[in-house]
Amino acid sequence: MVATGAAQFDSGALQARQRLQGAAGPAALVRNAKVFGIACFACLGGLLYGYNQGVFSGVLAMNNFNQHMGVYTKDQTKKGWLTSIFELGAWVGTLYSGFLAEILSRKYAILINTAIFIIGVVIQTTGVTSAGASSILGGRFITGMGVGSLSMIVPMYNAECAPPEVRGGLVGLQQLAITTGIMIAFWIDYGTNFIGGTGESQSEAAWLVPLCLQLAPALILGAGMLFMPFSPRWLANHGREAEARKTLASLRGLSSDHELIELEFMEIRAQVLFEQRTIAEHFPKLADGSAMSVIKLQFVAIASLFKSKPMLRRVALATITMFFQQWTGINAILYYAPQIFGKLGLSSTSTSLLATGVVGIVMWLATFPAVMYVDKLGRKPILISGAIGMGCCHLIVAGIMGSFQNDWLAHKGAGWAAITMVWIFVIFFGYSWGPCAWIVIAEIWPISQRPYGIALGASSNWMNNFIVGQVTPDMFTGITYGTFILFGILILMGAAFIWIFFPETKGLSLEEMDILFGSVGVAAADAERMREINREVGLDAAVRSASVDGNAGMEKQVMDEKINHRDSE
């Protein structure tokens, strides 16, 4: 398949920017301190997400926490609610995040959700009083709302402020921050478990400290966002074009009339006009930009995804992929790792937490290959190999547990073999379904449907996350090693699903993606509308001009102007 004119135009715009800005990649991020700072704050959002995923597993295993929770840690169904209520809140957060970011701005939406997160953490700390489990349940639901919303809004804000050439790298950076948060949470749990001893004398600080430490990155994120600019794209979309251009120039460290700023600002204008005209065509009654129209648009646009077979195919791929991602059992491992390791022969809570800490390290390390090679190897082989590896690990653990669970003391080697298979399972997840599932649901949609398609996929992720967290304790009690068999069979079914139904999307343009999924005309109409807008705003002429002009020494000119611009500020 050959890319069409729109894809060729995009390539020309990219090349023009690169000649003006210099080499793309990580170096482009480092050259601009403000953009690099925004990327760091996006990492803090990912850190909150990851820390929350990891911290509660250790807390659940602590003696003093169990004393305060009473029946909620003795009854397996209630224990499931303590854990999964966070995911239910996150699912709610994904529902309101889109229109909150559009109505109030990405910046204010981040601040509001950071405040929601902090309120949730404070409520959780009151669990040390007679409120007990009620505080944990309420606090984790509210905290989940903040995390679920931030998990979508922070990367959106970061991508809209960053140069287009480095946006892809920021996706990998976000995933790395999530795994970093998980790793940090596991090891903090291991350390604080010793406060006051690990038995009946254990201090309340053992579990209050790791919960309270969530406040540190949240406060830094909230305080930092007060000094961050609005998204230039959001400003342009709300008619504040002069402010948008000034903000863009400040982010790039250049003057407002610089050729690079002119080119990038025209691209932003073109994209804004594209979305506005697409909405006016498909939803004319909701094109006035009012708050109520934005709210209605989220639900109407999602409903439009179900009105044709080609779009239904994409919906099925996104939601089912996220279903299988959660039913790999990864969050059962992350939330209940100490209890799982206890069932595999580690009788000491401290030793179980130590083994859980290793889970965080191996997952963190496994993320690097995914960031480096996913665009080279393709999504399909990575997803299939990861699913087969995880399925085999689950089934091996089930076999070992079924054979020796009644006498681990006499079969310590078998216990450690099962634990090692859990670690290997995490490696398979870390390089495959962890990052790749999110890449898939982000890239399969036409431009005009992408925000709503991604929201639908994320909603599937959080809802299945909630279900897994809820049922896992009862599964371990009721079917014991059968839990691993179930997860193993499901993820092997996920491998078969990818093999049969998922077409490789590596390196395809928007138009080629449209042909791939059998909805010829959707992306073609999008491309034609974009070509018209590019001509209207003068972007095609600017690209041609940048292509024929001599650019020798252009990068040095840009850097010199950045220095002069900063000196004058």
Coordinates of C-alpha atoms in Angstrom, one line a residue:
M1 CA 0.0 0.0 0.0
V2 CA 1.2 3.5 -0.9
A3 CA 0.7 6.5 1.3
T4 CA -1.6 9.1 -0.1
G5 CA -1.2 12.8 -0.5
A6 CA -2.0 13.6 3.0
A7 CA 0.5 11.3 4.4
Q8 CA 3.1 12.7 2.0
F9 CA 2.2 16.2 3.1
D10 CA 2.6 15.2 6.7
S11 CA 6.1 13.9 5.9
G12 CA 7.0 17.1 4.2
A13 CA 5.8 19.2 7.2
L14 CA 7.9 16.9 9.5
Q15 CA 11.0 17.3 7.3
A16 CA 10.6 21.1 7.2
R17 CA 10.3 21.2 11.0
Q18 CA 13.4 19.0 11.4
R19 CA 15.4 21.2 9.2
L20 CA 14.5 24.2 11.2
Q21 CA 14.6 22.6 14.7
G22 CA 17.4 20.1 14.3
A23 CA 17.5 16.4 14.9
A24 CA 14.4 14.8 16.3
G25 CA 14.3 12.4 19.2
P26 CA 15.4 12.8 22.9
A27 CA 17.9 15.6 22.0
A28 CA 15.0 17.7 20.8
L29 CA 13.4 17.5 24.2
V30 CA 16.6 18.4 26.0
R31 CA 17.1 21.5 23.8
N32 CA 14.1 23.1 25.4
A33 CA 14.0 23.3 29.1
K34 CA 10.3 24.2 29.4
V35 CA 9.2 21.2 27.3
F36 CA 11.6 18.9 29.2
G37 CA 10.0 20.2 32.5
I38 CA 6.5 19.5 31.2
A39 CA 7.6 16.0 30.3
C40 CA 8.9 15.5 33.8
F41 CA 5.5 16.6 35.2
A42 CA 3.8 14.1 32.9
C43 CA 6.1 11.5 34.5
L44 CA 4.8 12.6 37.9
G45 CA 1.3 11.8 36.7
G46 CA 2.5 8.4 35.6
L47 CA 4.3 7.9 38.9
L48 CA 1.0 8.5 40.8
Y49 CA -0.7 6.0 38.7
G50 CA 2.0 3.4 39.2
Y51 CA 2.5 4.0 42.9
N52 CA -1.2 3.5 43.5
Q53 CA -1.1 0.2 41.6
G54 CA 1.7 -1.0 43.7
V55 CA 1.3 0.4 47.2
F56 CA -1.8 -1.3 48.4
S57 CA -0.6 -4.9 47.9
G58 CA 2.0 -4.4 50.7
V59 CA -0.4 -2.5 52.9
L60 CA -2.9 -5.4 52.7
A61 CA -0.3 -7.8 54.1
M62 CA 0.6 -5.7 57.1
N63 CA -0.5 -6.9 60.6
N64 CA -1.5 -3.5 62.0
F65 CA -3.6 -2.7 58.9
N66 CA -5.5 -5.9 59.3
Q67 CA -6.2 -5.1 62.9
H68 CA -7.8 -1.8 61.9
M69 CA -9.8 -3.2 59.0
G70 CA -11.5 -6.1 60.9
V71 CA -13.8 -8.2 58.7
Y72 CA -12.7 -6.4 55.6
T73 CA -9.4 -8.3 55.5
K74 CA -10.8 -11.5 56.8
D75 CA -13.7 -11.8 54.4
Q76 CA -12.2 -12.3 50.9
T77 CA -15.1 -10.6 49.0
K78 CA -14.8 -7.5 51.3
K79 CA -11.0 -7.6 50.8
G80 CA -11.7 -7.5 47.0
W81 CA -13.8 -4.4 47.5
L82 CA -11.0 -2.7 49.5
T83 CA -8.7 -3.2 46.5
S84 CA -11.0 -2.8 43.5
I85 CA -12.9 0.3 44.6
F86 CA -9.9 2.2 43.4
E87 CA -10.4 0.9 39.8
L88 CA -14.1 1.7 40.0
G89 CA -13.2 5.3 40.8
A90 CA -10.7 5.4 38.0
W91 CA -13.3 4.2 35.6
V92 CA -15.6 7.1 36.7
G93 CA -12.6 9.4 36.2
T94 CA -12.2 8.4 32.6
L95 CA -15.8 9.2 31.9
Y96 CA -15.6 12.9 32.9
S97 CA -11.9 13.5 31.9
G98 CA -12.6 14.4 28.3
F99 CA -15.1 17.2 28.7
L100 CA -13.4 18.5 31.9
A101 CA -10.1 18.9 29.9
E102 CA -12.0 20.5 27.0
I103 CA -14.2 22.9 29.0
L104 CA -11.8 24.1 31.7
S105 CA -8.4 23.4 29.9
R106 CA -5.9 20.7 30.3
K107 CA -4.0 22.7 32.9
Y108 CA -7.0 23.3 35.2
A109 CA -8.3 19.8 34.8
I110 CA -4.9 18.5 36.0
L111 CA -5.1 20.8 39.0
I112 CA -8.7 19.7 39.8
N113 CA -7.9 16.0 39.6
T114 CA -4.7 16.5 41.6
A115 CA -6.9 18.1 44.3
I116 CA -9.3 15.2 44.1
F117 CA -6.4 12.8 44.5
I118 CA -5.1 14.6 47.6
I119 CA -8.6 14.6 49.2
G120 CA -8.8 10.9 48.6
V121 CA -5.4 10.2 50.2
V122 CA -6.3 12.4 53.3
I123 CA -9.6 10.4 53.7
Q124 CA -7.6 7.1 53.6
T125 CA -5.4 8.2 56.4
T126 CA -8.5 8.5 58.7
G127 CA -8.7 4.8 58.4
V128 CA -6.5 4.7 61.5
T129 CA -9.5 6.0 63.5
S130 CA -12.7 4.1 64.3
A131 CA -13.9 4.8 60.7
G132 CA -11.5 2.0 59.6
A133 CA -12.6 0.3 56.3
S134 CA -15.1 3.0 55.5
S135 CA -12.4 5.6 55.2
I136 CA -10.2 3.3 53.0
L137 CA -13.2 2.5 50.7
G138 CA -14.2 6.1 50.3
G139 CA -10.7 7.4 50.0
R140 CA -9.6 4.9 47.5
F141 CA -12.7 5.6 45.3
I142 CA -12.0 9.3 45.3
T143 CA -8.2 8.8 44.7
G144 CA -9.1 6.5 41.8
M145 CA -11.2 9.2 40.2
G146 CA -8.2 11.5 40.3
V147 CA -5.8 8.9 38.9
G148 CA -8.2 7.7 36.2
S149 CA -8.7 11.2 34.9
L150 CA -5.0 12.1 35.2
S151 CA -3.9 9.0 33.3
M152 CA -5.6 10.5 30.3
I153 CA -5.2 14.2 30.7
V154 CA -1.6 14.5 31.7
P155 CA -0.2 12.7 28.6
M156 CA -2.6 14.7 26.4
Y157 CA -1.3 18.0 27.9
N158 CA 2.3 16.9 27.6
A159 CA 1.8 15.8 23.9
E160 CA 0.1 19.1 23.0
C161 CA 3.0 21.2 24.5
A162 CA 5.8 19.1 23.1
P163 CA 7.3 19.3 19.6
P164 CA 5.5 16.9 17.3
E165 CA 8.7 14.9 16.6
V166 CA 9.1 13.8 20.2
R167 CA 5.5 12.9 21.1
G168 CA 6.0 9.2 20.5
G169 CA 8.9 9.0 22.8
L170 CA 6.8 10.6 25.6
V171 CA 4.4 7.6 25.4
G172 CA 7.2 5.3 26.4
L173 CA 8.4 7.7 29.0
Q174 CA 5.0 7.7 30.6
Q175 CA 4.9 3.9 30.7
L176 CA 8.4 3.9 32.2
A177 CA 7.1 6.3 34.9
I178 CA 4.2 4.0 35.7
T179 CA 6.5 1.0 36.3
T180 CA 8.9 3.2 38.3
G181 CA 6.0 4.1 40.6
I182 CA 5.1 0.4 41.0
M183 CA 8.7 -0.4 41.9
I184 CA 9.1 2.4 44.4
A185 CA 5.8 1.5 46.1
F186 CA 6.8 -2.2 46.5
W187 CA 10.1 -1.3 48.2
I188 CA 8.6 1.4 50.4
D189 CA 6.1 -1.2 51.6
Y190 CA 8.9 -3.6 52.4
G191 CA 10.8 -0.9 54.4
T192 CA 7.9 0.5 56.4
N193 CA 6.7 -3.0 57.3
F194 CA 9.4 -3.1 60.0
I195 CA 8.2 0.0 61.8
G196 CA 7.4 -1.2 65.3
G197 CA 8.1 -4.8 64.3
T198 CA 6.2 -7.2 62.0
G199 CA 3.9 -8.8 64.5
E200 CA 1.3 -7.6 67.0
S201 CA 3.6 -4.7 68.0
Q202 CA 3.7 -3.2 64.5
S203 CA 3.1 0.5 64.4
E204 CA 0.2 2.2 62.6
A205 CA 2.9 4.2 60.8
A206 CA 3.9 1.0 58.9
W207 CA 0.9 1.4 56.6
L208 CA 0.1 5.1 57.1
V209 CA 3.6 6.2 55.8
P210 CA 3.3 4.6 52.4
L211 CA -0.2 5.9 52.0
C212 CA 0.8 9.4 53.0
L213 CA 3.8 9.4 50.7
Q214 CA 1.4 9.6 47.8
L215 CA 0.9 13.2 48.8
A216 CA 4.5 14.2 47.8
P217 CA 4.4 13.7 44.0
A218 CA 0.8 14.9 44.0
L219 CA 1.7 18.2 45.7
I220 CA 4.7 18.7 43.4
L221 CA 2.5 18.1 40.4
G222 CA -0.2 20.5 41.6
A223 CA 2.3 23.2 42.6
G224 CA 4.2 22.8 39.4
M225 CA 1.1 23.1 37.2
L226 CA 0.4 26.5 38.7
F227 CA 3.4 27.8 36.8
M228 CA 2.9 25.8 33.6
P229 CA 1.3 27.4 30.5
F230 CA -2.0 26.4 29.0
S231 CA -1.9 24.0 26.1
P232 CA -1.3 26.0 22.9
R233 CA -3.7 23.7 21.1
W234 CA -6.5 24.3 23.7
L235 CA -6.0 28.0 23.5
A236 CA -6.3 27.9 19.7
N237 CA -9.4 25.8 20.0
H238 CA -11.0 28.3 22.2
G239 CA -10.3 31.4 20.0
R240 CA -7.3 32.6 21.9
E241 CA -4.9 32.4 19.0
A242 CA -2.6 35.3 19.9
E243 CA -2.1 33.8 23.4
A244 CA -1.6 30.4 21.8
R245 CA 1.1 31.7 19.5
K246 CA 2.9 33.5 22.3
T247 CA 2.7 30.4 24.5
L248 CA 4.1 28.2 21.7
A249 CA 7.0 30.6 21.1
S250 CA 7.8 30.7 24.9
L251 CA 7.8 26.9 25.0
R252 CA 10.2 26.7 22.0
G253 CA 12.4 29.6 23.3
L254 CA 12.0 31.5 20.0
S255 CA 10.4 34.8 18.9
S256 CA 6.7 34.7 17.9
D257 CA 7.6 35.6 14.2
H258 CA 10.2 32.8 13.8
E259 CA 9.7 30.6 10.8
L260 CA 9.6 27.5 13.0
I261 CA 6.8 29.0 15.2
E262 CA 4.9 30.1 12.1
L263 CA 5.0 26.6 10.7
E264 CA 4.0 24.8 13.9
F265 CA 1.3 27.3 14.7
M266 CA -0.2 26.8 11.3
E267 CA -0.3 23.1 12.0
I268 CA -2.1 23.7 15.2
R269 CA -4.6 26.0 13.5
A270 CA -5.2 23.4 10.8
Q271 CA -5.8 20.6 13.3
V272 CA -8.2 22.8 15.3
L273 CA -10.2 23.7 12.2
F274 CA -10.2 20.1 11.2
E275 CA -11.8 19.0 14.4
Q276 CA -14.3 21.8 14.5
R277 CA -15.5 21.2 10.9
T278 CA -15.6 17.4 11.5
I279 CA -17.9 18.0 14.6
A280 CA -20.0 20.5 12.6
E281 CA -20.5 17.9 9.8
H282 CA -21.3 14.9 12.0
F283 CA -22.9 16.7 15.0
P284 CA -24.1 20.1 13.8
K285 CA -26.3 20.7 16.9
L286 CA -23.3 20.2 19.2
A287 CA -20.8 22.5 17.3
D288 CA -21.4 25.7 19.4
G289 CA -18.6 24.9 21.8
S290 CA -20.8 25.3 24.9
A291 CA -20.1 23.3 28.1
M292 CA -23.3 21.3 27.7
S293 CA -22.5 20.5 24.0
V294 CA -19.1 19.3 24.9
I295 CA -20.6 17.0 27.6
K296 CA -23.2 15.6 25.1
L297 CA -20.6 15.3 22.4
Q298 CA -18.6 12.8 24.4
F299 CA -21.5 10.3 24.6
V300 CA -22.9 11.0 21.1
A301 CA -19.5 10.5 19.5
I302 CA -18.9 7.3 21.4
A303 CA -22.3 6.0 20.2
S304 CA -21.2 6.8 16.6
L305 CA -18.5 4.2 16.9
F306 CA -21.1 1.5 16.8
K307 CA -22.9 2.5 13.6
S308 CA -20.8 0.7 11.0
K309 CA -19.2 -2.7 10.7
P310 CA -15.6 -1.3 10.1
M311 CA -15.9 0.9 13.2
L312 CA -17.4 -2.0 15.2
R313 CA -14.4 -4.0 14.3
R314 CA -12.1 -1.4 15.8
V315 CA -14.3 -1.1 18.9
A316 CA -14.1 -4.8 19.4
L317 CA -10.3 -4.8 18.9
A318 CA -9.8 -2.0 21.4
T319 CA -12.2 -3.3 24.1
I320 CA -11.3 -7.0 23.8
T321 CA -7.6 -6.2 23.8
M322 CA -8.0 -4.3 27.0
F323 CA -10.1 -7.2 28.4
F324 CA -7.3 -9.6 27.8
Q325 CA -4.7 -7.2 29.1
Q326 CA -6.4 -7.2 32.5
W327 CA -7.2 -10.9 32.5
T328 CA -3.5 -11.7 32.0
G329 CA -3.7 -11.5 35.8
I330 CA -1.1 -8.7 36.0
N331 CA -3.1 -6.7 38.5
A332 CA -3.9 -9.7 40.6
I333 CA -0.1 -10.1 40.9
L334 CA 0.4 -6.3 41.6
Y335 CA -2.4 -6.0 44.2
Y336 CA -2.1 -9.4 45.9
A337 CA 1.6 -10.3 45.4
P338 CA 2.4 -10.8 49.1
Q339 CA -0.5 -13.1 49.6
I340 CA 0.3 -15.0 46.4
F341 CA 3.9 -15.5 47.5
G342 CA 2.6 -16.6 50.9
K343 CA 0.5 -19.3 49.2
L344 CA 3.6 -20.3 47.2
G345 CA 5.5 -21.1 50.4
L346 CA 6.9 -17.8 51.7
S347 CA 5.5 -17.9 55.3
S348 CA 7.0 -14.6 56.4
T349 CA 5.3 -11.4 55.5
S350 CA 8.7 -9.7 55.2
T351 CA 10.0 -12.3 52.8
S352 CA 6.8 -12.0 50.8
L353 CA 7.2 -8.3 50.5
L354 CA 10.8 -8.7 49.5
A355 CA 9.8 -11.1 46.7
T356 CA 7.1 -8.5 45.7
G357 CA 9.8 -5.8 45.5
V358 CA 11.6 -8.0 42.9
V359 CA 8.4 -7.9 40.8
G360 CA 8.7 -4.1 40.7
I361 CA 12.3 -4.3 39.5
V362 CA 11.8 -6.9 36.8
M363 CA 8.7 -5.1 35.4
W364 CA 10.6 -1.8 35.3
L365 CA 13.6 -3.4 33.4
A366 CA 11.3 -5.2 31.0
T367 CA 9.7 -1.9 29.9
F368 CA 12.9 -0.7 28.2
P369 CA 12.9 -3.2 25.3
A370 CA 9.3 -2.4 24.5
V371 CA 10.1 1.3 24.1
M372 CA 13.1 0.5 22.0
Y373 CA 11.8 -2.2 19.6
V374 CA 8.0 -2.0 19.3
D375 CA 8.2 0.1 16.1
K376 CA 10.8 -2.2 14.6
L377 CA 9.4 -5.6 15.5
G378 CA 5.7 -4.7 15.2
R379 CA 2.8 -5.0 17.6
K380 CA 1.5 -8.4 16.6
P381 CA 4.6 -10.6 17.3
I382 CA 5.3 -8.8 20.6
L383 CA 1.7 -9.3 21.8
I384 CA 1.5 -12.9 20.7
S385 CA 4.9 -13.9 22.2
G386 CA 4.1 -12.1 25.5
A387 CA 0.7 -13.8 25.8
I388 CA 2.2 -17.3 25.1
G389 CA 4.9 -16.7 27.7
M390 CA 2.5 -15.4 30.3
G391 CA 0.1 -18.3 29.7
C392 CA 2.9 -20.9 30.1
C393 CA 4.1 -19.3 33.3
H394 CA 0.5 -19.4 34.8
L395 CA 0.1 -23.0 33.9
I396 CA 3.4 -24.0 35.3
V397 CA 2.7 -22.2 38.6
A398 CA -0.7 -23.9 38.7
G399 CA 1.0 -27.3 38.3
I400 CA 3.5 -26.6 41.0
M401 CA 0.9 -25.2 43.4
G402 CA -1.5 -28.1 42.8
S403 CA 1.2 -30.7 43.5
F404 CA 2.8 -29.1 46.6
Q405 CA 0.5 -26.5 48.2
N406 CA -0.3 -28.8 51.1
D407 CA 3.4 -29.3 52.1
W408 CA 5.5 -26.3 51.1
L409 CA 7.9 -26.9 54.0
A410 CA 9.1 -30.2 52.5
H411 CA 9.2 -28.7 49.0
K412 CA 10.9 -25.3 49.4
G413 CA 12.6 -25.7 46.0
A414 CA 9.2 -26.1 44.3
G415 CA 8.0 -22.9 46.0
W416 CA 10.9 -20.9 44.8
A417 CA 10.4 -22.3 41.3
A418 CA 6.8 -21.1 41.3
I419 CA 7.9 -17.7 42.6
T420 CA 10.5 -17.5 39.8
M421 CA 7.8 -18.2 37.3
V422 CA 5.8 -15.3 38.6
W423 CA 8.8 -13.1 38.1
I424 CA 9.2 -14.4 34.5
F425 CA 5.5 -13.8 34.0
V426 CA 6.0 -10.1 34.9
I427 CA 8.9 -9.8 32.4
F428 CA 6.6 -11.1 29.6
F429 CA 3.9 -8.6 30.5
G430 CA 6.4 -5.7 30.9
Y431 CA 7.6 -5.9 27.3
S432 CA 4.4 -6.9 25.6
W433 CA 0.8 -6.3 26.8
G434 CA 1.8 -3.5 29.3
P435 CA 2.8 -0.9 26.7
C436 CA 1.6 -2.5 23.4
A437 CA -2.1 -2.7 24.4
W438 CA -2.2 1.1 24.9
I439 CA -0.4 1.7 21.6
V440 CA -2.9 -0.4 19.7
I441 CA -6.0 1.4 21.1
A442 CA -4.4 4.7 20.3
E443 CA -3.5 4.2 16.7
I444 CA -6.3 2.2 15.1
W445 CA -8.8 5.1 14.8
P446 CA -9.4 7.8 12.1
I447 CA -8.4 11.2 13.4
S448 CA -12.0 12.3 13.8
Q449 CA -12.8 9.3 16.0
R450 CA -9.6 8.9 17.9
P451 CA -10.4 10.7 21.2
Y452 CA -13.6 8.8 21.7
G453 CA -12.1 5.4 20.6
I454 CA -9.2 5.8 23.1
A455 CA -11.7 6.8 25.9
L456 CA -13.7 3.6 25.1
G457 CA -10.6 1.4 25.3
A458 CA -9.5 3.0 28.5
S459 CA -12.9 2.5 30.0
S460 CA -12.7 -1.2 29.2
N461 CA -9.3 -1.3 30.8
W462 CA -10.4 0.2 34.1
M463 CA -13.7 -1.7 34.3
N464 CA -11.9 -5.1 33.8
N465 CA -9.2 -3.9 36.2
F466 CA -12.0 -3.4 38.8
I467 CA -13.5 -6.8 38.2
V468 CA -10.1 -8.6 38.5
G469 CA -9.4 -6.8 41.7
Q470 CA -12.8 -7.7 43.1
V471 CA -12.9 -11.4 42.3
T472 CA -9.2 -12.4 42.8
P473 CA -9.4 -12.9 46.6
D474 CA -12.4 -15.2 46.3
M475 CA -10.8 -17.1 43.5
F476 CA -7.6 -17.8 45.5
T477 CA -9.8 -19.0 48.4
G478 CA -12.3 -21.0 46.3
I479 CA -10.3 -22.5 43.4
T480 CA -6.7 -21.9 44.7
Y481 CA -4.4 -23.0 41.9
G482 CA -7.3 -23.0 39.5
T483 CA -6.9 -19.2 39.5
F484 CA -3.6 -19.5 37.6
I485 CA -5.2 -22.0 35.2
L486 CA -8.0 -19.5 34.5
F487 CA -5.6 -16.6 33.9
G488 CA -3.4 -18.9 31.8
I489 CA -6.2 -20.1 29.5
L490 CA -7.6 -16.6 29.1
I491 CA -4.3 -15.1 28.0
L492 CA -3.6 -17.9 25.6
M493 CA -7.0 -17.1 24.2
G494 CA -5.7 -13.5 23.9
A495 CA -2.8 -14.8 21.8
A496 CA -5.2 -16.6 19.5
F497 CA -7.4 -13.4 19.3
I498 CA -4.4 -11.3 18.3
W499 CA -3.2 -14.0 15.8
I500 CA -6.7 -14.3 14.1
F501 CA -8.2 -10.8 14.3
F502 CA -5.5 -8.2 14.8
P503 CA -3.9 -6.9 11.5
E504 CA -0.3 -5.6 12.0
T505 CA -0.4 -1.8 12.2
K506 CA 3.3 -1.1 12.4
G507 CA 4.3 1.9 10.2
L508 CA 0.9 2.4 8.5
S509 CA -0.4 5.8 7.7
L510 CA -3.9 7.0 8.5
E511 CA -5.2 6.1 5.1
E512 CA -3.6 2.7 5.1
M513 CA -5.1 2.0 8.5
D514 CA -8.5 2.8 7.0
I515 CA -8.0 0.3 4.2
L516 CA -6.7 -2.2 6.7
F517 CA -9.9 -2.1 8.7
G518 CA -12.3 -2.0 5.8
S519 CA -13.7 1.5 6.3
V520 CA -12.4 3.1 3.1
G521 CA -13.7 6.6 2.9
V522 CA -13.6 7.6 6.5
A523 CA -9.9 8.4 6.6
A524 CA -10.0 9.5 2.9
A525 CA -12.7 12.1 3.8
D526 CA -10.6 13.1 6.8
A527 CA -7.5 13.5 4.5
E528 CA -9.4 15.6 1.9
R529 CA -10.8 17.9 4.6
M530 CA -7.3 18.3 6.1
R531 CA -5.8 19.1 2.6
E532 CA -8.3 21.8 2.1
I533 CA -7.6 23.3 5.5
N534 CA -3.9 23.2 4.9
R535 CA -4.3 25.2 1.8
E536 CA -6.7 27.6 3.6
V537 CA -4.3 28.4 6.5
G538 CA -1.2 28.6 4.1
L539 CA 0.5 25.6 5.6
D540 CA 1.1 23.8 2.2
A541 CA 2.8 26.9 0.9
A542 CA 4.9 27.3 4.0
V543 CA 6.0 23.6 3.7
R544 CA 7.0 24.1 0.0
S545 CA 8.9 27.3 0.9
A546 CA 10.7 25.6 3.7
S547 CA 11.6 22.7 1.4
V548 CA 13.2 24.9 -1.3
D549 CA 15.0 27.4 0.9
G550 CA 18.6 26.8 1.8
N551 CA 18.8 25.6 5.3
A552 CA 22.6 25.4 5.9
G553 CA 23.4 26.5 9.4
M554 CA 19.7 26.7 10.2
E555 CA 20.0 24.7 13.5
K556 CA 22.7 27.0 14.7
Q557 CA 20.5 30.0 13.8
V558 CA 17.6 28.6 15.8
M559 CA 19.8 27.9 18.8
D560 CA 21.3 31.5 18.6
E561 CA 17.8 33.0 18.5
K562 CA 16.8 30.9 21.5
I563 CA 19.7 32.2 23.5
N564 CA 18.9 35.8 22.5
H565 CA 15.2 35.4 23.2
R566 CA 15.9 34.0 26.7
D567 CA 18.4 36.9 27.4
S568 CA 15.7 39.4 26.5
E569 CA 13.1 37.8 28.8

